[in-house]
Amino acid sequence: MSENPPSFPNAQQLADAALEHVRSVFRGNGIKKDSIKILSHTVQTHRMNAGTYLELKPVVSERNSPGRTTAGQLTTSRQEAMRLIDQAMLAAIANPVAKAQIANVLLERPDKGFGLNREMLPLDFLKKDFSWHEACPACRGSAQSSCQVCGGRRTETCMKCHGRGLMACPMCRATGLIHGNKCTRCHGQRYIPCDLCRRSGMMPCRACNGLGTSKCQACAGQGSKTYILSLAPQAITYFQYDAKSVPKAAADVIETQAADLAARQQIKIRGRVADDKENVLGASYEVEFPSGEIIFAIGKKEAKASLFGYKAGIENFPLLLDKMIAPAVRSLEEAANGIGSVAGKIRSATRYRVIAQAFLAANKLPDKKAVAALLKNFDLGLSRGMAEKLVMLADKTSANITRKPRYYGLVGGLVLTAGLCAAYYLLPVRSAIATYLPTPKMDFVLDILPAMTGGLLSSVAIKLSGSSAIRKALGHLFPAGKKNTMVSKVHGLGLWGYAAAAVLMVIFIEVAGHIGSGSPYWYEFVRNGLLSLIGG
Ligand SMILES: [Zn+2]
Ligand SMILES: [Zn+2]
Ligand SMILES: [Zn+2]
Ligand SMILES: [Zn+2]
């Protein structure tokens, strides 16, 4: 053994780790730490054989290029290239060395290929090109093709007379007369035969110099082409293990998480190239892992679960937390509907650590993240449905106890906004700034500012007054001396803050218009448009 094998815990150490895990989840949830114990366990080492087998697939692609070149191995024909590809595929598994090279693609992975099922692995070291030459099919090897411009007719329409064969007489400028007498050149006919085509209307094709042929495009005038078949073999994986040789709970884990187990050292695994005897390609494994049933006492309740792997993973743990907090959840449901003392019910329900965490998470994070955080901290005994319910209830009851303060905050924010608008429009600050604008059409910028600032002020005011309520209700969740940094969500009131700030702004623009400070350009534009709509 050249490498240092990681040390693996024994059965007792694993049981202890599992107990620690259960205690860390259940502590503070109405159960004393000391009343959480292991009643019994059957954890022991199991062994099984497994294998990841490979099926080779020749993946072949074809390309061609003009002229005679060589890519990879030069052969005589497509048929020959295909035969060589078949041969290469057979050679790839012909001897133990070649087989080992392929199996090592699996064994050199961090997971040793254990659990890889129906995946395609590229076998780059088996890539190979085969090429051969053929006469160009487009020109049949002549390297020439008929001229694309004249289509092989060798001529094109005369560019001087446009095919008419005649041109205007240059002597009389096509009048037929010179100083009142008949033109001596055209004899009064005004046109003479074209001097370029001699009346034929056609001239030699300029593209091919009248030859009727040009360089073949397909082979770049070479007359032949190179064809290339590229072989890039892939291996398809098939994972197999003997499910009957291991306990059902262990087989379930292997079935669903096999590919993770080796990489995370949850199982001990010895891999080797599959034997010639087995007549297969791939890797064989001898696997060792701890597995067994483990029964916990949690207060007066019993919890039967299964343990798997050297990380002491716990599976099939009953939903005990769900059951234990059920009465507290019912009282929170009442609080969410405003029945009884909401703050009092929150205070008593949050004596359960899992519910307290739900409140802290729900007031800090978006709902989905809050649920994920809760399920991560309480990964035993808590169902996803219950985690979602807790976050929803925490959100709803927090909104209930902060409702009044949040409305006070909104009103306070809007009073501030009104003061701001009054100073801005009536002092008037705004018209003073507006004179610096390059064009009055841009002045809407000056009115976005107070509306946004007002909305922001209201949001901050809502959060501040809501936060003091939530701190009062959840303050007991923070250890003495640790600062309570809980901040309330605006719970939808924020939009009202922005809307009300915009309304306030319009009111003050109207007032400013009436006392002669002038209205913004855009405002006049919109108002006149609206008035003409109403006026018909
Ligand atoms: Zn050609
Ligand atoms: Zn031509
Ligand atoms: Zn003439
Ligand atoms: Zn002509």
Coordinates of C-alpha atoms and ligand atoms in Angstrom, one line a residue:
M1 CA 0.0 0.0 0.0
S2 CA 1.7 3.2 -1.2
E3 CA -0.9 5.8 -0.2
N4 CA -1.9 6.5 3.3
P5 CA -5.4 5.1 3.8
P6 CA -7.8 7.4 5.6
S7 CA -8.7 6.2 9.1
F8 CA -12.2 5.0 9.4
P9 CA -14.2 5.1 12.6
N10 CA -15.5 1.8 14.3
A11 CA -19.1 0.9 15.1
Q12 CA -19.1 2.5 18.5
Q13 CA -17.6 5.7 17.3
L14 CA -20.2 5.9 14.5
A15 CA -23.0 5.3 17.0
D16 CA -21.6 8.1 19.2
A17 CA -21.4 10.5 16.2
A18 CA -25.0 9.7 15.3
L19 CA -26.1 10.3 18.9
E20 CA -24.3 13.7 18.8
H21 CA -26.1 14.5 15.6
V22 CA -29.6 13.7 17.0
R23 CA -28.9 15.6 20.2
S24 CA -27.8 18.7 18.2
V25 CA -31.1 18.7 16.3
F26 CA -33.4 17.9 19.2
R27 CA -31.8 20.0 21.9
G28 CA -33.9 23.0 22.9
N29 CA -37.0 21.5 21.5
G30 CA -38.6 20.5 24.8
I31 CA -36.2 17.6 25.3
K32 CA -33.4 17.5 27.8
K33 CA -30.1 16.6 26.2
D34 CA -29.5 13.7 28.7
S35 CA -32.8 12.1 27.9
I36 CA -31.6 11.5 24.3
K37 CA -29.9 8.1 24.3
I38 CA -29.1 5.1 22.1
L39 CA -31.3 2.2 23.2
S40 CA -29.6 -0.3 20.9
H41 CA -27.9 -0.6 17.5
T42 CA -26.9 -3.3 15.1
V43 CA -24.2 -1.3 13.2
Q44 CA -21.6 -3.6 11.7
T45 CA -19.4 -3.8 8.7
H46 CA -20.8 -5.2 5.5
R47 CA -19.0 -6.3 2.4
M48 CA -20.1 -6.5 -1.2
N49 CA -18.9 -6.8 -4.7
A50 CA -19.7 -4.4 -7.4
G51 CA -18.5 -3.3 -10.8
T52 CA -18.7 -0.6 -13.3
Y53 CA -18.6 -2.2 -16.8
L54 CA -18.0 -0.5 -20.1
E55 CA -19.4 -0.8 -23.5
L56 CA -17.2 0.8 -26.2
K57 CA -18.9 2.8 -28.9
P58 CA -17.0 3.9 -32.0
V59 CA -18.1 7.5 -32.6
V60 CA -17.1 8.4 -36.2
S61 CA -17.3 11.8 -37.9
E62 CA -16.4 12.7 -41.5
R63 CA -15.0 15.8 -43.1
N64 CA -13.2 16.7 -46.3
S65 CA -10.8 19.3 -47.6
P66 CA -9.6 20.3 -51.1
G67 CA -6.4 18.9 -52.5
R68 CA -4.3 16.0 -51.3
T69 CA -3.3 16.3 -47.7
T70 CA -2.8 13.7 -45.0
A71 CA -4.5 13.6 -41.6
G72 CA -3.7 10.7 -39.3
Q73 CA -3.2 7.4 -41.2
L74 CA -3.3 7.6 -45.0
T75 CA -5.4 4.8 -46.5
T76 CA -6.6 3.9 -50.0
S77 CA -10.4 4.2 -49.8
R78 CA -13.4 4.7 -47.5
Q79 CA -13.8 0.9 -47.3
E80 CA -10.3 0.6 -46.2
A81 CA -10.7 3.3 -43.6
M82 CA -13.8 1.6 -42.2
R83 CA -12.0 -1.7 -42.0
L84 CA -9.1 0.0 -40.1
I85 CA -11.6 1.6 -37.7
D86 CA -13.1 -1.8 -36.9
Q87 CA -9.6 -3.1 -36.4
A88 CA -8.7 -0.3 -34.0
M89 CA -11.9 -0.9 -31.9
L90 CA -10.9 -4.6 -31.6
A91 CA -7.3 -3.8 -30.8
A92 CA -8.5 -1.4 -28.0
I93 CA -9.7 -4.4 -26.0
A94 CA -7.4 -7.1 -27.5
N95 CA -5.0 -7.5 -24.6
P96 CA -4.7 -6.9 -20.9
V97 CA -2.6 -3.8 -21.3
A98 CA -5.2 -2.1 -23.5
K99 CA -8.1 -3.2 -21.2
A100 CA -6.3 -1.8 -18.2
Q101 CA -5.7 1.5 -19.9
I102 CA -9.5 1.8 -20.5
A103 CA -10.4 0.6 -17.0
N104 CA -8.0 3.2 -15.6
V105 CA -10.2 5.9 -17.0
L106 CA -12.6 4.8 -14.3
L107 CA -10.1 4.0 -11.5
E108 CA -8.3 7.3 -11.8
R109 CA -11.4 9.4 -11.1
P110 CA -11.9 10.6 -7.5
D111 CA -15.0 8.3 -7.2
K112 CA -13.1 5.5 -8.9
G113 CA -16.0 5.1 -11.3
F114 CA -18.1 3.5 -8.5
G115 CA -21.8 4.1 -9.1
L116 CA -21.4 5.6 -12.6
N117 CA -24.4 4.4 -14.5
R118 CA -25.3 5.1 -18.2
E119 CA -22.8 7.9 -18.6
M120 CA -20.6 8.5 -21.7
L121 CA -16.9 8.7 -21.0
P122 CA -14.7 10.0 -23.8
L123 CA -11.6 7.8 -24.4
D124 CA -9.3 10.5 -25.8
F125 CA -6.2 8.2 -26.0
L126 CA -8.1 6.1 -28.6
K127 CA -8.8 9.0 -30.9
K128 CA -7.5 8.5 -34.5
D129 CA -7.9 9.9 -37.9
F130 CA -7.9 8.0 -41.2
S131 CA -7.7 9.8 -44.6
W132 CA -7.7 8.9 -48.3
H133 CA -7.8 10.8 -51.6
E134 CA -10.5 10.8 -54.3
A135 CA -11.0 12.6 -57.6
C136 CA -13.1 15.6 -57.0
P137 CA -16.8 14.6 -57.7
A138 CA -17.7 18.2 -58.8
C139 CA -15.2 18.3 -61.7
R140 CA -14.6 14.6 -62.1
G141 CA -10.9 15.2 -61.5
S142 CA -10.5 17.8 -64.3
A143 CA -9.9 20.6 -61.8
Q144 CA -12.1 22.8 -64.1
S145 CA -15.7 23.6 -64.0
S146 CA -17.9 25.4 -66.5
C147 CA -17.7 29.2 -66.0
Q148 CA -20.2 30.4 -63.5
V149 CA -20.7 33.7 -65.3
C150 CA -21.3 32.5 -68.9
G151 CA -22.4 29.0 -68.0
G152 CA -19.8 27.6 -70.5
R153 CA -21.1 29.6 -73.4
R154 CA -17.9 31.6 -73.5
T155 CA -19.6 34.9 -74.4
E156 CA -21.6 37.6 -72.5
T157 CA -23.8 40.4 -73.7
C158 CA -21.8 43.3 -75.2
M159 CA -21.2 45.9 -72.5
K160 CA -21.1 48.8 -75.0
C161 CA -24.3 48.3 -76.9
H162 CA -26.1 46.1 -74.3
G163 CA -26.7 43.5 -77.0
R164 CA -28.4 45.7 -79.6
G165 CA -25.4 45.6 -82.0
L166 CA -25.8 49.3 -82.8
M167 CA -24.4 52.4 -81.2
A168 CA -25.3 56.1 -81.5
C169 CA -23.3 57.7 -84.3
P170 CA -20.6 59.8 -82.6
M171 CA -20.2 62.1 -85.7
C172 CA -23.7 63.5 -85.7
R173 CA -24.6 62.6 -82.1
A174 CA -27.4 60.5 -83.4
T175 CA -29.2 63.4 -85.2
G176 CA -28.4 62.1 -88.7
L177 CA -27.5 65.7 -89.8
I178 CA -24.3 67.8 -89.9
H179 CA -25.0 71.5 -90.7
G180 CA -28.3 70.6 -92.3
N181 CA -26.8 67.9 -94.5
K182 CA -27.0 64.1 -94.2
C183 CA -24.3 62.7 -91.9
T184 CA -21.5 61.1 -94.0
R185 CA -20.8 58.5 -91.3
C186 CA -24.2 57.0 -90.7
H187 CA -25.8 58.2 -93.9
G188 CA -28.5 59.8 -92.0
Q189 CA -29.4 56.6 -90.1
R190 CA -28.2 58.1 -86.8
Y191 CA -26.9 54.6 -85.6
I192 CA -23.8 52.7 -86.7
P193 CA -22.7 49.1 -86.0
C194 CA -21.2 48.7 -82.5
D195 CA -17.4 48.8 -82.8
L196 CA -16.8 46.5 -79.8
C197 CA -18.9 43.5 -80.9
R198 CA -19.1 44.3 -84.6
R199 CA -22.8 44.2 -84.6
S200 CA -23.0 40.7 -83.0
G201 CA -24.3 42.0 -79.6
M202 CA -22.0 39.6 -77.8
M203 CA -18.4 39.8 -76.5
P204 CA -16.0 37.2 -75.0
C205 CA -16.8 36.4 -71.4
R206 CA -14.6 38.5 -69.2
A207 CA -14.7 36.0 -66.2
C208 CA -13.1 33.1 -68.2
N209 CA -11.5 35.1 -70.9
G210 CA -13.8 33.4 -73.4
L211 CA -12.6 29.9 -72.4
G212 CA -16.0 28.7 -71.0
T213 CA -14.3 27.1 -68.0
S214 CA -12.9 28.2 -64.6
K215 CA -11.1 26.7 -61.6
C216 CA -13.3 24.1 -59.8
Q217 CA -14.5 25.6 -56.6
A218 CA -15.0 22.3 -54.8
C219 CA -11.4 21.2 -55.0
A220 CA -9.8 24.7 -55.4
G221 CA -8.6 23.7 -58.8
Q222 CA -6.7 20.6 -57.5
G223 CA -8.8 18.0 -59.1
S224 CA -8.8 15.8 -56.0
K225 CA -10.0 15.9 -52.4
T226 CA -8.9 14.5 -49.1
Y227 CA -11.6 12.6 -47.0
I228 CA -11.0 12.2 -43.3
L229 CA -12.8 9.8 -40.9
S230 CA -12.2 10.8 -37.2
L231 CA -12.7 8.0 -34.7
A232 CA -13.4 9.2 -31.2
P233 CA -14.5 6.2 -29.1
Q234 CA -16.7 6.6 -26.1
A235 CA -17.4 4.2 -23.2
I236 CA -20.9 3.8 -21.8
T237 CA -20.9 2.8 -18.1
Y238 CA -23.1 0.2 -16.5
F239 CA -23.0 0.0 -12.7
Q240 CA -23.9 -3.3 -11.0
Y241 CA -23.9 -4.5 -7.4
D242 CA -25.3 -7.4 -5.5
A243 CA -28.3 -5.8 -3.8
K244 CA -29.2 -9.1 -2.0
S245 CA -25.9 -9.3 -0.2
V246 CA -26.6 -6.1 1.8
P247 CA -29.4 -4.8 4.1
K248 CA -32.3 -3.2 2.4
A249 CA -31.7 0.2 3.9
A250 CA -28.1 0.1 2.7
A251 CA -29.2 -1.0 -0.8
D252 CA -31.5 2.0 -0.9
V253 CA -28.6 4.4 -0.1
I254 CA -26.4 2.8 -2.8
E255 CA -29.2 2.9 -5.3
T256 CA -29.8 6.6 -4.9
Q257 CA -26.3 8.1 -3.9
A258 CA -23.8 5.5 -5.2
A259 CA -21.8 8.1 -7.2
D260 CA -21.3 10.3 -4.1
L261 CA -20.3 7.6 -1.7
A262 CA -16.8 6.8 -2.8
A263 CA -15.8 10.5 -3.4
R264 CA -17.0 11.5 0.1
Q265 CA -15.4 8.5 1.8
Q266 CA -18.6 7.2 3.2
I267 CA -17.6 3.7 2.0
K268 CA -14.2 1.9 1.8
I269 CA -13.6 0.8 -1.7
R270 CA -10.9 -1.2 -3.4
G271 CA -11.0 -1.0 -7.1
R272 CA -9.1 -3.0 -9.8
V273 CA -9.3 -3.7 -13.5
A274 CA -12.0 -6.3 -14.2
D275 CA -10.5 -9.8 -14.7
D276 CA -10.1 -11.6 -18.0
K277 CA -12.1 -14.4 -16.4
E278 CA -15.1 -12.1 -16.0
N279 CA -14.8 -11.4 -19.7
V280 CA -15.8 -7.8 -19.2
L281 CA -14.3 -4.4 -19.7
G282 CA -14.2 -2.0 -16.7
A283 CA -13.5 -2.0 -13.0
S284 CA -14.4 -4.3 -10.2
Y285 CA -14.8 -3.2 -6.6
E286 CA -14.7 -4.8 -3.2
V287 CA -16.7 -2.5 -1.0
E288 CA -16.9 -2.2 2.8
F289 CA -19.3 0.0 4.7
P290 CA -20.9 0.2 8.2
S291 CA -24.7 -0.2 8.2
G292 CA -27.4 -1.2 10.7
E293 CA -30.4 -0.3 12.6
I294 CA -30.1 2.2 15.5
I295 CA -32.8 3.0 18.0
F296 CA -32.8 6.3 20.0
A297 CA -34.7 7.2 23.1
I298 CA -35.8 10.8 22.7
G299 CA -37.5 11.7 26.0
K300 CA -40.2 9.1 26.3
K301 CA -40.4 8.5 22.6
E302 CA -38.5 5.9 20.6
A303 CA -37.0 6.6 17.2
K304 CA -35.9 3.8 14.9
A305 CA -33.6 4.8 12.1
S306 CA -30.8 3.3 10.0
L307 CA -27.2 4.3 9.9
F308 CA -25.1 4.1 6.8
G309 CA -21.4 4.9 6.0
Y310 CA -18.3 6.1 7.7
K311 CA -19.8 9.7 8.0
A312 CA -22.6 8.2 10.2
G313 CA -25.3 9.2 7.9
I314 CA -28.8 8.7 9.4
E315 CA -31.6 7.6 7.1
N316 CA -35.3 6.9 7.6
F317 CA -35.5 8.9 10.8
P318 CA -39.2 9.3 11.9
L319 CA -40.8 12.8 11.7
L320 CA -40.6 13.3 15.5
L321 CA -40.0 17.0 15.5
D322 CA -43.2 17.5 13.4
K323 CA -45.1 15.6 16.2
M324 CA -43.5 17.4 19.1
I325 CA -44.2 20.9 18.0
A326 CA -47.7 20.2 16.8
P327 CA -49.5 21.9 19.8
A328 CA -47.3 25.0 19.5
V329 CA -48.0 25.1 15.7
R330 CA -51.8 25.1 16.4
S331 CA -51.5 28.0 18.7
L332 CA -49.4 29.9 16.1
E333 CA -52.2 29.2 13.6
E334 CA -54.6 31.0 15.9
A335 CA -52.1 33.9 16.3
A336 CA -51.9 34.1 12.5
N337 CA -55.6 34.5 12.3
G338 CA -55.5 37.2 15.1
I339 CA -57.1 35.0 17.8
G340 CA -56.0 35.8 21.3
S341 CA -52.7 37.5 22.3
V342 CA -50.5 37.3 19.3
A343 CA -47.3 38.4 21.0
G344 CA -48.0 36.0 23.9
K345 CA -48.5 33.0 21.6
I346 CA -45.4 33.8 19.7
R347 CA -43.5 34.1 22.9
S348 CA -44.6 30.6 24.1
A349 CA -44.3 28.9 20.7
T350 CA -40.7 30.1 20.2
R351 CA -39.7 28.2 23.3
Y352 CA -39.1 25.5 20.8
R353 CA -35.7 26.2 19.2
V354 CA -36.9 25.0 15.7
I355 CA -39.8 27.5 15.8
A356 CA -37.6 30.3 17.2
Q357 CA -35.2 29.6 14.2
A358 CA -38.1 29.8 11.8
F359 CA -39.0 33.3 13.2
L360 CA -35.4 34.5 12.9
A361 CA -35.0 33.1 9.4
A362 CA -38.4 34.3 8.2
N363 CA -37.7 37.9 9.3
K364 CA -34.3 37.9 7.7
L365 CA -34.5 35.9 4.5
P366 CA -36.9 35.4 1.6
D367 CA -39.3 32.5 2.3
K368 CA -37.6 29.9 0.1
K369 CA -34.2 30.5 1.6
A370 CA -35.7 30.5 5.1
V371 CA -37.1 27.0 4.5
A372 CA -33.8 25.8 3.2
A373 CA -31.9 27.2 6.2
L374 CA -34.4 25.5 8.6
L375 CA -34.1 22.1 6.8
K376 CA -30.3 22.3 6.9
N377 CA -30.2 23.0 10.7
F378 CA -32.9 20.4 11.5
D379 CA -32.1 17.6 9.0
L380 CA -33.7 14.9 11.2
G381 CA -37.3 14.6 12.1
L382 CA -38.6 17.7 10.3
S383 CA -40.6 17.4 7.1
R384 CA -40.3 19.9 4.3
G385 CA -44.1 20.6 4.6
M386 CA -43.7 21.5 8.3
A387 CA -40.7 23.7 7.6
E388 CA -42.7 25.6 5.0
K389 CA -45.6 25.9 7.4
L390 CA -43.4 27.3 10.1
V391 CA -41.9 29.9 7.8
M392 CA -45.4 30.9 6.6
L393 CA -46.8 31.2 10.1
A394 CA -43.7 33.2 11.3
D395 CA -44.2 35.6 8.4
K396 CA -48.0 36.0 9.0
T397 CA -47.8 36.4 12.8
S398 CA -44.8 38.9 12.5
A399 CA -47.0 40.9 10.1
N400 CA -49.8 40.8 12.7
I401 CA -47.7 42.2 15.6
T402 CA -46.1 44.9 13.4
R403 CA -49.3 46.0 11.6
K404 CA -50.1 49.0 13.8
P405 CA -46.5 50.3 14.1
R406 CA -46.0 49.9 10.4
Y407 CA -49.0 52.1 9.7
Y408 CA -47.7 54.7 12.1
G409 CA -44.4 54.5 10.3
L410 CA -46.1 55.0 6.9
V411 CA -48.0 58.1 8.3
G412 CA -44.8 59.5 9.8
G413 CA -42.9 58.9 6.6
L414 CA -45.6 60.7 4.6
V415 CA -45.7 63.7 7.0
L416 CA -41.9 64.0 6.4
T417 CA -42.5 63.7 2.6
A418 CA -45.1 66.5 2.8
G419 CA -42.7 68.8 4.5
L420 CA -40.0 67.9 2.0
C421 CA -42.4 68.6 -1.0
A422 CA -43.6 71.9 0.6
A423 CA -40.0 73.2 0.8
Y424 CA -39.1 71.9 -2.6
Y425 CA -42.1 73.3 -4.5
L426 CA -43.2 76.4 -2.5
L427 CA -39.9 78.0 -1.2
P428 CA -39.3 77.4 -4.2
V429 CA -36.2 75.3 -4.4
R430 CA -37.3 73.4 -7.6
S431 CA -37.8 76.5 -9.9
A432 CA -34.4 77.7 -8.8
I433 CA -32.7 74.5 -10.0
A434 CA -34.9 74.3 -13.1
T435 CA -33.3 77.4 -14.5
Y436 CA -30.0 75.5 -14.9
L437 CA -31.6 72.8 -17.1
P438 CA -30.5 72.9 -20.8
T439 CA -34.1 72.4 -21.9
P440 CA -37.4 72.6 -19.9
K441 CA -38.5 69.4 -21.5
M442 CA -36.1 67.6 -19.2
D443 CA -37.6 68.9 -16.0
F444 CA -39.4 65.6 -15.2
V445 CA -36.0 64.6 -13.7
L446 CA -36.5 67.2 -10.9
D447 CA -39.9 65.6 -10.0
I448 CA -38.7 62.0 -10.0
L449 CA -36.4 62.9 -7.2
P450 CA -38.9 64.0 -4.5
A451 CA -41.3 61.1 -5.3
M452 CA -38.5 58.6 -4.9
T453 CA -37.1 60.2 -1.8
G454 CA -40.6 60.3 -0.2
G455 CA -41.2 56.6 -1.0
L456 CA -37.8 55.7 0.5
L457 CA -38.4 57.8 3.6
S458 CA -41.8 56.0 4.1
S459 CA -40.2 52.5 3.7
V460 CA -37.5 53.4 6.2
A461 CA -40.0 54.7 8.7
I462 CA -42.2 51.6 8.3
K463 CA -39.2 49.3 8.9
L464 CA -38.0 51.3 11.9
S465 CA -41.3 51.3 13.7
G466 CA -42.1 47.7 12.7
S467 CA -38.7 46.6 13.9
S468 CA -39.2 47.9 17.4
A469 CA -42.4 45.8 17.6
I470 CA -40.6 42.7 16.4
R471 CA -37.7 43.2 18.7
K472 CA -40.0 43.5 21.6
A473 CA -41.8 40.2 20.6
L474 CA -38.6 38.2 19.8
G475 CA -36.2 39.9 22.2
H476 CA -36.1 36.8 24.4
L477 CA -34.6 34.7 21.6
F478 CA -31.3 36.7 21.9
P479 CA -28.9 35.8 24.7
A480 CA -28.3 38.6 27.2
G481 CA -25.6 41.0 26.0
K482 CA -26.0 40.0 22.3
K483 CA -27.6 42.8 20.3
N484 CA -31.0 42.2 18.8
T485 CA -30.6 43.2 15.2
M486 CA -34.0 42.0 14.0
V487 CA -35.4 44.2 11.3
S488 CA -39.1 44.1 10.3
K489 CA -40.2 43.5 6.7
V490 CA -42.4 46.2 5.1
H491 CA -45.1 43.5 4.3
G492 CA -46.4 45.3 1.2
L493 CA -46.8 48.7 2.8
G494 CA -43.7 50.0 1.0
L495 CA -45.5 50.4 -2.4
W496 CA -48.2 52.4 -0.6
G497 CA -45.4 54.7 0.6
Y498 CA -44.2 55.3 -3.0
A499 CA -47.8 55.8 -4.3
A500 CA -48.7 58.3 -1.5
A501 CA -45.5 60.2 -2.1
A502 CA -46.3 60.6 -5.8
V503 CA -49.8 61.8 -4.9
L504 CA -48.4 64.3 -2.4
M505 CA -46.0 65.6 -5.1
V506 CA -48.9 66.2 -7.5
I507 CA -50.8 68.1 -4.9
F508 CA -47.9 70.4 -4.2
I509 CA -47.3 71.0 -7.9
E510 CA -50.9 72.1 -8.2
V511 CA -50.6 74.4 -5.2
A512 CA -47.3 75.8 -6.6
G513 CA -49.1 76.5 -9.9
H514 CA -51.9 78.4 -8.2
I515 CA -49.6 80.7 -6.2
G516 CA -47.6 81.5 -9.3
S517 CA -44.4 79.5 -9.0
G518 CA -45.0 77.9 -12.3
S519 CA -45.7 74.2 -13.1
P520 CA -43.3 71.6 -14.6
Y521 CA -43.4 71.3 -18.4
W522 CA -44.3 67.5 -18.3
Y523 CA -47.1 68.2 -15.8
E524 CA -48.7 70.9 -18.0
F525 CA -48.4 68.5 -20.9
V526 CA -50.1 65.6 -19.0
R527 CA -52.8 67.8 -17.4
N528 CA -53.7 69.5 -20.7
G529 CA -53.9 66.0 -22.4
L530 CA -56.2 64.7 -19.6
L531 CA -58.4 67.8 -19.6
S532 CA -58.9 67.6 -23.4
L533 CA -59.8 63.9 -23.0
I534 CA -62.4 64.7 -20.4
G535 CA -63.7 67.8 -22.4
G536 CA -64.2 65.5 -25.4
Ligands
ZN1 ZN -13.0 19.8 -58.6
ZN2 ZN -17.2 32.7 -68.9
ZN3 ZN -24.0 59.9 -88.1
ZN4 ZN -21.7 45.8 -79.1

